[in-house]
């Protein structure tokens, strides 16, 4: 279906692609793996027409491609679902799905709504198609992107980290859909940092490193260690840090009672121990994120009672939370976690400007630089210049900068939502180490994750939610994927 040979792409002096080869068969699910910055997204943009290659050849379905752009690519049957959504927030689900498709002189909205609803239903989901995109959850926006890609005849479907915002059940439905497309002869390129997904889904895997193809291997002939070694150029001895720290070293407890959740009039109560990583599991829409938002004061003064070692604590706003040593790393780091156009220095300083100020209240540039450089070194952030914008960094390094911002506080509590979404394997291991080190220092950590392996690998204890209600609490020695899933779907 696709033969891309010696594809090169330069941006100024930066060699994004140094000569990539990628061959994909019809009726094949082909995995694409590589660290952030390896060239995966650039290659996909060349294939889908968003970028023109500087050199190299591309043959699609027997036809040599000389001129390419997104419109021509769609006409040929190439559809791409980017990690960053390309939806129009103010338009409805239906309008987004059929945007840019010729439908004659008049638009029959009723018919289009019907077609959109049937299309979404055919891929295993139900969404109100008259709703505006901005009213949907991130997971449902991803479903709309998939429906949009399938609204025209597709021969090659490219998916960039599609499962990053989906829960376990949604991922299963997505895999069922992709396998169905495979039987129909559609070629699928599946980009993911989750090795388990690639082993479960793909036929072959191509590994990129530093803008070059390292290897293409049949999935059945490889293993996790080999892929990681090919991708990062070194062995990754252990993904998750050792749990050698004894929680008994710390005696503090945060008691949370009657926390407002997704269902009005219902609430939940739980305890968080000093130095503990308390995981929160559940399906998308179970209210996990809302728990973190409520605790951080995003919804104003909640009717909940928070007590630290028996003393009441009132948090009525994020400003309140920050002043009391609470930090929050949100699920969508690009929208809420950092200010992409501001420098790395500004992003890290902003949570605690007083630390960089002199006695008259003005920012001391030298002092600020020392603090920021120290944090960047401590978190092993890879960057060019401290004054570069945050958007210039890879996903994993952006996440480290968002974490560094909170380490600039006298951090007592860290609320972290999907800690490694869109982050490559090497950076994931480094982020896990940072989180565990904070716990070892006695920071209270509440972590939401849709990645089952991550949830079990990092947590000391897991709370499972369904419809905003606590279904159960599981100790580390009893962690089991089936137990967590049964609680999440209410089948316990």
CSV table of C-alpha atoms in Angstrom, one decimal:
chain,number,residue,atom,x,y,z
A,1,UNK,CA,0.0,0.0,0.0
A,2,UNK,CA,2.8,2.4,0.9
A,3,UNK,CA,6.5,2.5,0.0
A,4,UNK,CA,8.3,5.5,1.5
A,5,UNK,CA,12.1,5.4,0.7
A,6,UNK,CA,14.9,7.6,1.9
A,7,UNK,CA,12.5,10.4,3.0
A,8,UNK,CA,14.4,13.5,4.2
A,9,UNK,CA,13.0,16.6,5.7
A,10,UNK,CA,14.8,19.7,7.0
A,11,UNK,CA,13.5,22.6,9.0
A,12,UNK,CA,16.3,25.2,8.6
A,13,UNK,CA,19.4,23.5,10.0
A,14,UNK,CA,17.4,20.9,11.9
A,15,UNK,CA,17.4,17.5,10.2
A,16,UNK,CA,14.0,16.1,11.2
A,17,UNK,CA,14.2,13.1,8.8
A,18,UNK,CA,17.6,11.9,7.7
A,19,UNK,CA,16.5,9.2,5.3
A,20,UNK,CA,13.5,7.2,6.6
A,21,UNK,CA,12.2,4.0,5.0
A,22,UNK,CA,8.7,2.8,5.7
A,23,UNK,CA,6.9,0.0,3.9
A,24,UNK,CA,3.3,-0.8,4.8
A,25,UNK,CA,1.1,-3.6,3.4
A,26,UNK,CA,-2.6,-3.5,2.6
A,27,UNK,CA,-4.5,-5.2,5.4
A,28,UNK,CA,-1.7,-4.7,7.9
A,29,UNK,CA,-1.6,-2.9,11.2
A,30,UNK,CA,1.9,-1.4,11.3
A,31,UNK,CA,3.3,0.0,14.5
A,32,UNK,CA,5.6,3.0,14.5
A,33,UNK,CA,7.8,3.5,17.6
A,34,UNK,CA,10.4,6.0,18.7
A,35,UNK,CA,11.2,8.5,21.3
A,36,UNK,CA,9.7,12.0,21.2
A,37,UNK,CA,11.7,13.9,18.5
A,38,UNK,CA,12.6,10.7,16.6
A,39,UNK,CA,10.7,12.0,13.5
A,40,UNK,CA,7.4,10.0,13.7
A,41,UNK,CA,5.0,12.9,13.5
A,42,UNK,CA,7.1,14.6,10.7
A,43,UNK,CA,7.1,11.4,8.7
A,44,UNK,CA,3.3,11.1,9.1
A,45,UNK,CA,2.8,14.7,8.0
A,46,UNK,CA,4.9,14.0,4.8
A,47,UNK,CA,2.8,11.0,4.0
A,48,UNK,CA,-0.5,12.9,4.7
A,49,UNK,CA,0.6,15.9,2.6
A,50,UNK,CA,1.0,18.5,5.5
A,51,UNK,CA,4.7,18.7,4.8
A,52,UNK,CA,6.6,18.3,1.5
A,53,UNK,CA,9.6,16.0,1.7
A,54,UNK,CA,13.0,17.6,0.6
A,55,UNK,CA,14.0,14.3,-1.0
A,56,UNK,CA,13.0,10.7,-1.3
A,57,UNK,CA,10.3,8.7,-3.1
A,58,UNK,CA,6.8,7.7,-2.1
A,59,UNK,CA,4.6,5.1,-3.9
A,60,UNK,CA,1.0,4.8,-2.7
A,61,UNK,CA,-1.2,2.0,-3.9
A,62,UNK,CA,1.0,1.6,-7.0
A,63,UNK,CA,1.1,5.3,-7.8
A,64,UNK,CA,4.2,7.4,-7.5
A,65,UNK,CA,3.4,10.5,-5.5
A,66,UNK,CA,5.0,13.6,-7.0
A,67,UNK,CA,2.7,16.3,-5.6
A,68,UNK,CA,0.9,16.0,-2.3
A,69,UNK,CA,-1.2,18.0,0.1
A,70,UNK,CA,-3.8,17.1,2.7
A,71,UNK,CA,-6.7,17.5,0.2
A,72,UNK,CA,-5.0,15.3,-2.5
A,73,UNK,CA,-4.0,12.8,0.2
A,74,UNK,CA,-7.6,12.5,1.4
A,75,UNK,CA,-8.8,11.9,-2.2
A,76,UNK,CA,-6.3,9.1,-2.5
A,77,UNK,CA,-7.7,7.5,0.7
A,78,UNK,CA,-5.1,8.6,3.2
A,79,UNK,CA,-6.6,9.7,6.6
A,80,UNK,CA,-4.7,10.8,9.6
A,81,UNK,CA,-5.7,11.4,13.2
A,82,UNK,CA,-3.2,13.6,14.9
A,83,UNK,CA,-2.4,13.6,18.6
A,84,UNK,CA,-3.4,17.2,18.7
A,85,UNK,CA,-7.0,17.3,17.6
A,86,UNK,CA,-7.9,19.2,14.4
A,87,UNK,CA,-11.6,19.8,15.3
A,88,UNK,CA,-13.4,23.1,15.3
A,89,UNK,CA,-14.7,23.7,18.9
A,90,UNK,CA,-17.7,25.9,17.9
A,91,UNK,CA,-19.1,23.5,15.3
A,92,UNK,CA,-21.2,20.4,16.1
A,93,UNK,CA,-20.1,16.8,15.9
A,94,UNK,CA,-21.9,16.4,12.6
A,95,UNK,CA,-20.4,19.6,11.1
A,96,UNK,CA,-16.9,18.5,12.1
A,97,UNK,CA,-17.2,15.0,10.6
A,98,UNK,CA,-18.4,16.2,7.2
A,99,UNK,CA,-16.5,19.5,7.1
A,100,UNK,CA,-14.9,20.0,3.7
A,101,UNK,CA,-16.9,17.3,1.9
A,102,UNK,CA,-18.9,18.4,-1.1
A,103,UNK,CA,-22.6,17.6,-0.6
A,104,UNK,CA,-24.3,19.5,-3.4
A,105,UNK,CA,-25.8,23.0,-3.3
A,106,UNK,CA,-28.0,22.4,-0.2
A,107,UNK,CA,-27.2,20.9,3.1
A,108,UNK,CA,-29.8,18.5,4.6
A,109,UNK,CA,-28.9,18.8,8.2
A,110,UNK,CA,-31.3,16.1,9.4
A,111,UNK,CA,-29.8,13.6,6.9
A,112,UNK,CA,-26.3,14.5,7.9
A,113,UNK,CA,-27.1,14.2,11.6
A,114,UNK,CA,-28.5,10.7,10.9
A,115,UNK,CA,-25.4,9.7,8.9
A,116,UNK,CA,-23.0,11.0,11.6
A,117,UNK,CA,-24.9,9.2,14.4
A,118,UNK,CA,-24.9,5.9,12.3
A,119,UNK,CA,-21.2,6.3,11.6
A,120,UNK,CA,-20.3,6.8,15.3
A,121,UNK,CA,-22.6,3.9,16.3
A,122,UNK,CA,-20.9,1.7,13.7
A,123,UNK,CA,-17.6,2.1,15.4
A,124,UNK,CA,-19.1,1.2,18.8
A,125,UNK,CA,-19.8,4.5,20.4
A,126,UNK,CA,-22.8,6.8,21.2
A,127,UNK,CA,-22.4,10.6,21.1
A,128,UNK,CA,-25.0,13.4,20.7
A,129,UNK,CA,-24.1,14.6,17.2
A,130,UNK,CA,-25.8,18.0,17.6
A,131,UNK,CA,-23.5,18.9,20.5
A,132,UNK,CA,-20.6,21.3,19.9
A,133,UNK,CA,-17.1,19.9,20.1
A,134,UNK,CA,-16.2,22.1,23.0
A,135,UNK,CA,-19.0,20.5,25.1
A,136,UNK,CA,-17.5,17.0,24.7
A,137,UNK,CA,-14.9,15.2,26.9
A,138,UNK,CA,-11.4,14.7,25.4
A,139,UNK,CA,-12.2,11.0,24.9
A,140,UNK,CA,-15.3,11.7,22.9
A,141,UNK,CA,-13.4,14.3,20.8
A,142,UNK,CA,-11.0,11.5,19.9
A,143,UNK,CA,-14.0,9.4,18.8
A,144,UNK,CA,-15.2,12.2,16.6
A,145,UNK,CA,-11.7,12.4,15.0
A,146,UNK,CA,-11.9,8.7,14.2
A,147,UNK,CA,-15.4,9.0,12.7
A,148,UNK,CA,-14.2,12.0,10.6
A,149,UNK,CA,-11.3,9.9,9.3
A,150,UNK,CA,-13.7,7.1,8.3
A,151,UNK,CA,-16.4,9.3,6.8
A,152,UNK,CA,-14.7,8.9,3.4
A,153,UNK,CA,-13.3,5.8,1.7
A,154,UNK,CA,-10.0,5.2,3.5
A,155,UNK,CA,-7.1,3.0,2.3
A,156,UNK,CA,-4.5,4.1,4.7
A,157,UNK,CA,-5.4,5.2,8.2
A,158,UNK,CA,-2.7,6.8,10.4
A,159,UNK,CA,-3.3,7.1,14.2
A,160,UNK,CA,-1.0,9.1,16.4
A,161,UNK,CA,-1.3,8.1,20.1
A,162,UNK,CA,-5.1,7.4,19.7
A,163,UNK,CA,-5.4,5.6,23.0
A,164,UNK,CA,-3.8,8.4,25.1
A,165,UNK,CA,-7.2,9.9,26.1
A,166,UNK,CA,-9.3,6.7,26.0
A,167,UNK,CA,-10.2,4.4,28.9
A,168,UNK,CA,-9.8,0.7,28.9
A,169,UNK,CA,-13.2,-0.1,27.4
A,170,UNK,CA,-12.8,2.6,24.7
A,171,UNK,CA,-9.4,1.2,23.7
A,172,UNK,CA,-10.9,-2.3,23.3
A,173,UNK,CA,-13.6,-0.9,21.0
A,174,UNK,CA,-10.9,1.0,19.0
A,175,UNK,CA,-8.9,-2.2,18.6
A,176,UNK,CA,-12.0,-4.1,17.4
A,177,UNK,CA,-12.6,-1.4,14.8
A,178,UNK,CA,-9.0,-1.5,13.6
A,179,UNK,CA,-9.0,-5.2,13.2
A,180,UNK,CA,-12.2,-5.0,11.2
A,181,UNK,CA,-10.6,-2.4,8.9
A,182,UNK,CA,-7.7,-4.7,8.5
A,183,UNK,CA,-9.9,-7.5,7.2
A,184,UNK,CA,-11.3,-5.0,4.7
A,185,UNK,CA,-7.8,-4.5,3.3
A,186,UNK,CA,-7.2,-1.1,4.9
A,187,UNK,CA,-3.6,-0.4,5.9
A,188,UNK,CA,-3.2,1.1,9.4
A,189,UNK,CA,-0.1,2.9,10.8
A,190,UNK,CA,-0.4,2.9,14.6
A,191,UNK,CA,1.9,5.2,16.6
A,192,UNK,CA,2.0,4.5,20.3
A,193,UNK,CA,4.4,4.7,23.3
A,194,UNK,CA,2.5,1.8,24.9
A,195,UNK,CA,4.4,-1.3,24.0
A,196,UNK,CA,1.6,-3.6,25.3
A,197,UNK,CA,-0.7,-2.1,22.6
A,198,UNK,CA,1.7,-2.7,19.8
A,199,UNK,CA,2.2,-6.3,20.9
A,200,UNK,CA,-1.6,-6.9,21.1
A,201,UNK,CA,-2.5,-5.1,17.9
A,202,UNK,CA,0.3,-4.9,15.2
A,203,UNK,CA,1.7,-7.2,12.6
A,204,UNK,CA,5.0,-5.4,12.2
A,205,UNK,CA,6.8,-2.6,14.0
A,206,UNK,CA,9.2,0.0,12.5
A,207,UNK,CA,11.5,1.8,15.0
A,208,UNK,CA,12.8,5.3,14.3
A,209,UNK,CA,15.6,7.0,16.2
A,210,UNK,CA,17.0,10.5,15.5
A,211,UNK,CA,15.2,10.9,12.2
A,212,UNK,CA,16.3,7.5,10.8
A,213,UNK,CA,14.8,4.0,10.4
A,214,UNK,CA,16.6,1.6,12.9
A,215,UNK,CA,14.7,-1.5,12.1
A,216,UNK,CA,11.4,-3.1,10.9
A,217,UNK,CA,10.5,-6.3,12.8
A,218,UNK,CA,7.6,-8.8,12.8
A,219,UNK,CA,5.8,-8.2,16.1
A,220,UNK,CA,5.8,-11.9,16.9
A,221,UNK,CA,9.6,-12.1,16.6
A,222,UNK,CA,10.5,-9.3,19.1
A,223,UNK,CA,10.0,-8.4,22.8
A,224,UNK,CA,9.8,-5.3,24.9
A,225,UNK,CA,13.5,-5.2,25.9
A,226,UNK,CA,14.6,-5.4,22.3
A,227,UNK,CA,12.2,-2.6,21.2
A,228,UNK,CA,13.3,-0.3,24.0
A,229,UNK,CA,17.0,-1.0,23.2
A,230,UNK,CA,16.4,-0.2,19.5
A,231,UNK,CA,14.5,3.0,20.4
A,232,UNK,CA,16.6,4.6,23.1
A,233,UNK,CA,19.9,3.0,22.2
A,234,UNK,CA,20.3,1.5,25.7
A,235,UNK,CA,18.8,-1.1,27.9
A,236,UNK,CA,15.9,0.1,30.1
A,237,UNK,CA,16.6,-2.0,33.2
A,238,UNK,CA,13.4,-1.1,35.0
A,239,UNK,CA,10.4,1.0,34.0
A,240,UNK,CA,9.0,1.5,37.5
A,241,UNK,CA,11.1,2.5,40.5
A,242,UNK,CA,11.6,0.2,43.4
A,243,UNK,CA,9.1,0.5,46.3
A,244,UNK,CA,11.8,0.2,48.9
A,245,UNK,CA,10.6,3.2,50.9
A,246,UNK,CA,8.5,2.2,53.9
A,247,UNK,CA,5.4,4.2,54.4
A,248,UNK,CA,5.8,3.7,58.1
A,249,UNK,CA,8.5,6.3,58.1
A,250,UNK,CA,5.8,9.0,57.7
A,251,UNK,CA,2.9,9.5,60.0
A,252,UNK,CA,0.9,12.2,58.3
A,253,UNK,CA,-2.7,11.7,57.0
A,254,UNK,CA,-5.0,13.8,54.9
A,255,UNK,CA,-8.6,12.9,55.5
A,256,UNK,CA,-11.1,13.9,52.8
A,257,UNK,CA,-14.8,13.7,53.6
A,258,UNK,CA,-17.9,14.4,51.5
A,259,UNK,CA,-16.0,15.4,48.4
A,260,UNK,CA,-18.4,16.6,45.6
A,261,UNK,CA,-18.2,14.3,42.5
A,262,UNK,CA,-19.7,14.1,39.1
A,263,UNK,CA,-23.2,13.3,40.4
A,264,UNK,CA,-25.0,16.0,42.3
A,265,UNK,CA,-25.9,15.2,45.8
A,266,UNK,CA,-23.4,12.3,46.0
A,267,UNK,CA,-19.9,12.5,47.5
A,268,UNK,CA,-17.0,10.3,48.5
A,269,UNK,CA,-14.6,10.1,51.4
A,270,UNK,CA,-11.0,8.7,51.6
A,271,UNK,CA,-7.6,9.0,53.2
A,272,UNK,CA,-4.2,9.9,51.7
A,273,UNK,CA,-1.1,9.1,53.7
A,274,UNK,CA,2.1,11.0,53.8
A,275,UNK,CA,4.7,9.6,51.3
A,276,UNK,CA,2.0,7.5,49.6
A,277,UNK,CA,1.2,7.4,45.9
A,278,UNK,CA,-2.5,6.9,45.9
A,279,UNK,CA,-3.8,5.8,42.4
A,280,UNK,CA,-7.3,6.5,41.2
A,281,UNK,CA,-8.6,4.1,38.6
A,282,UNK,CA,-11.9,3.9,36.7
A,283,UNK,CA,-13.3,4.3,33.2
A,284,UNK,CA,-13.4,7.6,31.3
A,285,UNK,CA,-16.2,9.7,32.8
A,286,UNK,CA,-16.0,8.0,36.2
A,287,UNK,CA,-15.2,11.3,37.9
A,288,UNK,CA,-11.4,10.7,38.5
A,289,UNK,CA,-10.3,14.1,37.1
A,290,UNK,CA,-13.2,15.9,38.9
A,291,UNK,CA,-11.8,14.6,42.2
A,292,UNK,CA,-8.4,16.3,41.5
A,293,UNK,CA,-10.1,19.5,40.3
A,294,UNK,CA,-12.3,19.7,43.4
A,295,UNK,CA,-9.4,19.2,45.7
A,296,UNK,CA,-7.5,21.9,43.9
A,297,UNK,CA,-10.3,24.4,44.3
A,298,UNK,CA,-11.2,24.6,40.6
A,299,UNK,CA,-14.9,24.5,41.3
A,300,UNK,CA,-14.8,27.0,44.2
A,301,UNK,CA,-15.4,26.1,47.8
A,302,UNK,CA,-16.5,22.5,47.8
A,303,UNK,CA,-18.8,21.2,50.6
A,304,UNK,CA,-16.0,18.7,51.5
A,305,UNK,CA,-14.0,18.6,54.7
A,306,UNK,CA,-10.2,18.3,54.4
A,307,UNK,CA,-8.2,17.5,57.5
A,308,UNK,CA,-4.4,17.2,57.6
A,309,UNK,CA,-3.4,15.4,60.8
A,310,UNK,CA,-6.7,16.3,62.3
A,311,UNK,CA,-6.5,20.1,61.5
A,312,UNK,CA,-9.1,21.4,59.1
A,313,UNK,CA,-7.9,22.9,55.8
A,314,UNK,CA,-10.1,25.1,53.5
A,315,UNK,CA,-9.2,25.4,49.8
A,316,UNK,CA,-11.6,27.7,47.9
A,317,UNK,CA,-9.5,28.3,44.7
A,318,UNK,CA,-6.3,27.2,43.0
A,319,UNK,CA,-4.6,30.3,44.5
A,320,UNK,CA,-5.5,29.0,47.9
A,321,UNK,CA,-4.2,25.5,47.0
A,322,UNK,CA,-0.9,26.8,45.7
A,323,UNK,CA,-0.4,29.0,48.8
A,324,UNK,CA,-0.9,25.9,51.0
A,325,UNK,CA,1.7,23.8,49.0
A,326,UNK,CA,-0.7,21.9,46.7
A,327,UNK,CA,0.3,21.5,43.1
A,328,UNK,CA,-1.7,20.0,40.2
A,329,UNK,CA,-0.4,18.5,36.9
A,330,UNK,CA,-3.5,18.4,34.6
A,331,UNK,CA,-4.3,15.8,32.0
A,332,UNK,CA,-4.0,18.3,29.1
A,333,UNK,CA,-0.6,19.9,29.7
A,334,UNK,CA,-0.7,22.0,26.5
A,335,UNK,CA,-4.0,23.6,27.5
A,336,UNK,CA,-3.8,23.8,31.3
A,337,UNK,CA,-0.3,22.6,32.4
A,338,UNK,CA,2.0,25.2,30.9
A,339,UNK,CA,2.0,28.4,28.8
A,340,UNK,CA,3.4,27.1,25.5
A,341,UNK,CA,4.5,30.5,24.2
A,342,UNK,CA,6.3,31.6,27.4
A,343,UNK,CA,9.9,30.6,28.1
A,344,UNK,CA,11.0,27.6,30.2
A,345,UNK,CA,12.2,30.1,32.8
A,346,UNK,CA,8.9,31.8,33.0
A,347,UNK,CA,6.9,28.6,33.2
A,348,UNK,CA,8.9,27.3,36.1
A,349,UNK,CA,9.0,30.6,38.0
A,350,UNK,CA,5.3,31.4,37.8
A,351,UNK,CA,4.0,29.2,40.6
A,352,UNK,CA,6.3,30.9,43.2
A,353,UNK,CA,7.5,34.3,42.0
A,354,UNK,CA,8.2,35.4,45.6
A,355,UNK,CA,11.1,32.8,45.7
A,356,UNK,CA,12.9,34.7,43.0
A,357,UNK,CA,12.1,38.2,44.3
A,358,UNK,CA,14.4,40.6,46.2
A,359,UNK,CA,13.3,42.3,49.4
A,360,UNK,CA,11.5,45.1,47.4
A,361,UNK,CA,9.3,42.6,45.6
A,362,UNK,CA,11.1,42.7,42.2
A,363,UNK,CA,12.3,39.6,40.4
A,364,UNK,CA,16.0,39.0,40.9
A,365,UNK,CA,17.0,37.7,37.4
A,366,UNK,CA,20.2,36.0,38.7
A,367,UNK,CA,18.4,34.3,41.6
A,368,UNK,CA,15.6,33.2,39.3
A,369,UNK,CA,18.1,31.7,36.8
A,370,UNK,CA,19.9,29.8,39.6
A,371,UNK,CA,16.6,28.3,40.8
A,372,UNK,CA,15.4,27.4,37.3
A,373,UNK,CA,18.7,25.8,36.2
A,374,UNK,CA,18.8,23.8,39.4
A,375,UNK,CA,15.4,22.4,38.8
A,376,UNK,CA,16.1,21.7,35.1
A,377,UNK,CA,19.2,19.8,36.1
A,378,UNK,CA,17.5,17.9,38.8
A,379,UNK,CA,14.7,16.7,36.5
A,380,UNK,CA,17.2,16.1,33.6
A,381,UNK,CA,15.2,18.3,31.1
A,382,UNK,CA,16.7,18.3,27.6
A,383,UNK,CA,16.5,21.8,26.2
A,384,UNK,CA,18.5,24.3,24.2
A,385,UNK,CA,18.2,27.6,26.0
A,386,UNK,CA,16.4,28.5,29.2
A,387,UNK,CA,14.6,31.3,27.3
A,388,UNK,CA,13.2,29.0,24.6
A,389,UNK,CA,9.4,28.7,24.6
A,390,UNK,CA,7.9,25.6,26.2
A,391,UNK,CA,6.4,24.5,22.9
A,392,UNK,CA,10.0,24.0,21.6
A,393,UNK,CA,10.4,20.9,23.8
A,394,UNK,CA,9.2,17.3,23.3
A,395,UNK,CA,6.2,16.0,25.2
A,396,UNK,CA,8.2,14.3,27.9
A,397,UNK,CA,10.4,17.4,28.5
A,398,UNK,CA,7.3,19.6,28.6
A,399,UNK,CA,5.8,17.3,31.3
A,400,UNK,CA,9.1,17.6,33.3
A,401,UNK,CA,8.9,21.4,33.1
A,402,UNK,CA,5.3,21.3,34.4
A,403,UNK,CA,6.5,19.2,37.3
A,404,UNK,CA,9.5,21.5,37.9
A,405,UNK,CA,7.0,24.4,38.3
A,406,UNK,CA,5.5,22.7,41.3
A,407,UNK,CA,8.9,21.7,42.7
A,408,UNK,CA,9.6,25.4,42.9
A,409,UNK,CA,7.0,25.5,45.8
A,410,UNK,CA,7.4,24.0,49.2
A,411,UNK,CA,5.4,21.2,47.8
A,412,UNK,CA,3.2,19.2,50.3
A,413,UNK,CA,0.6,17.6,48.0
A,414,UNK,CA,0.8,16.7,44.3
A,415,UNK,CA,-2.3,16.0,42.3
A,416,UNK,CA,-1.3,14.5,39.0
A,417,UNK,CA,-3.6,13.5,36.1
A,418,UNK,CA,-2.3,11.1,33.4
A,419,UNK,CA,1.4,11.7,34.3
A,420,UNK,CA,2.8,10.3,31.0
A,421,UNK,CA,0.2,10.9,28.4
A,422,UNK,CA,2.0,11.2,25.0
A,423,UNK,CA,5.4,10.7,26.6
A,424,UNK,CA,8.0,8.2,25.2
A,425,UNK,CA,9.3,5.2,27.1
A,426,UNK,CA,12.6,6.7,28.1
A,427,UNK,CA,11.1,9.9,29.5
A,428,UNK,CA,8.3,7.9,31.2
A,429,UNK,CA,10.8,6.0,33.3
A,430,UNK,CA,12.5,9.3,34.3
A,431,UNK,CA,9.1,10.9,35.2
A,432,UNK,CA,8.2,7.8,37.3
A,433,UNK,CA,11.5,8.2,39.2
A,434,UNK,CA,10.8,11.9,39.9
A,435,UNK,CA,7.3,11.1,41.3
A,436,UNK,CA,8.6,8.3,43.4
A,437,UNK,CA,11.4,10.5,44.8
A,438,UNK,CA,8.8,13.1,45.8
A,439,UNK,CA,6.9,10.3,47.6
A,440,UNK,CA,10.1,9.2,49.3
A,441,UNK,CA,10.5,12.8,50.6
A,442,UNK,CA,7.0,12.6,52.2
A,443,UNK,CA,4.9,14.4,49.6
A,444,UNK,CA,1.3,13.3,49.5
A,445,UNK,CA,0.6,12.1,45.9
A,446,UNK,CA,-2.8,11.5,44.3
A,447,UNK,CA,-2.4,10.1,40.8
A,448,UNK,CA,-5.1,9.5,38.1
A,449,UNK,CA,-4.1,7.1,35.2
A,450,UNK,CA,-6.0,5.3,32.5
A,451,UNK,CA,-2.9,3.1,31.8
A,452,UNK,CA,-3.4,0.0,33.9
A,453,UNK,CA,0.2,-1.0,34.0
A,454,UNK,CA,1.2,2.5,35.1
A,455,UNK,CA,-1.5,2.6,37.7
A,456,UNK,CA,-0.3,-0.7,39.2
A,457,UNK,CA,3.4,0.0,38.7
A,458,UNK,CA,3.4,3.3,40.5
A,459,UNK,CA,0.6,3.2,43.1
A,460,UNK,CA,0.9,2.1,46.8
A,461,UNK,CA,-2.8,1.8,46.9
A,462,UNK,CA,-5.6,2.2,44.3
A,463,UNK,CA,-9.1,3.7,44.7
A,464,UNK,CA,-11.5,2.6,41.9
A,465,UNK,CA,-14.4,5.0,40.9
A,466,UNK,CA,-17.6,4.5,38.9
A,467,UNK,CA,-20.0,7.4,38.3
A,468,UNK,CA,-18.1,9.4,40.9
A,469,UNK,CA,-18.6,6.8,43.6
A,470,UNK,CA,-15.9,4.8,45.4
A,471,UNK,CA,-16.2,1.1,44.4
A,472,UNK,CA,-13.3,-0.1,46.4
A,473,UNK,CA,-9.7,0.4,47.7
A,474,UNK,CA,-7.0,-2.1,46.8
A,475,UNK,CA,-3.7,-2.5,48.5
A,476,UNK,CA,-0.5,-3.1,46.5
A,477,UNK,CA,-0.2,-6.8,47.4
A,478,UNK,CA,-3.7,-7.4,46.0
A,479,UNK,CA,-3.2,-5.5,42.7
A,480,UNK,CA,-4.8,-7.4,39.8
A,481,UNK,CA,-6.0,-6.0,36.5
A,482,UNK,CA,-9.2,-8.1,36.5
A,483,UNK,CA,-10.1,-6.9,40.0
A,484,UNK,CA,-9.7,-3.2,39.1
A,485,UNK,CA,-11.7,-3.6,35.8
A,486,UNK,CA,-14.5,-5.5,37.6
A,487,UNK,CA,-14.8,-2.6,40.1
A,488,UNK,CA,-14.6,0.0,37.4
A,489,UNK,CA,-17.5,-1.5,35.4
A,490,UNK,CA,-19.5,-2.4,38.6
A,491,UNK,CA,-19.2,-6.2,38.1
A,492,UNK,CA,-17.7,-6.9,41.5
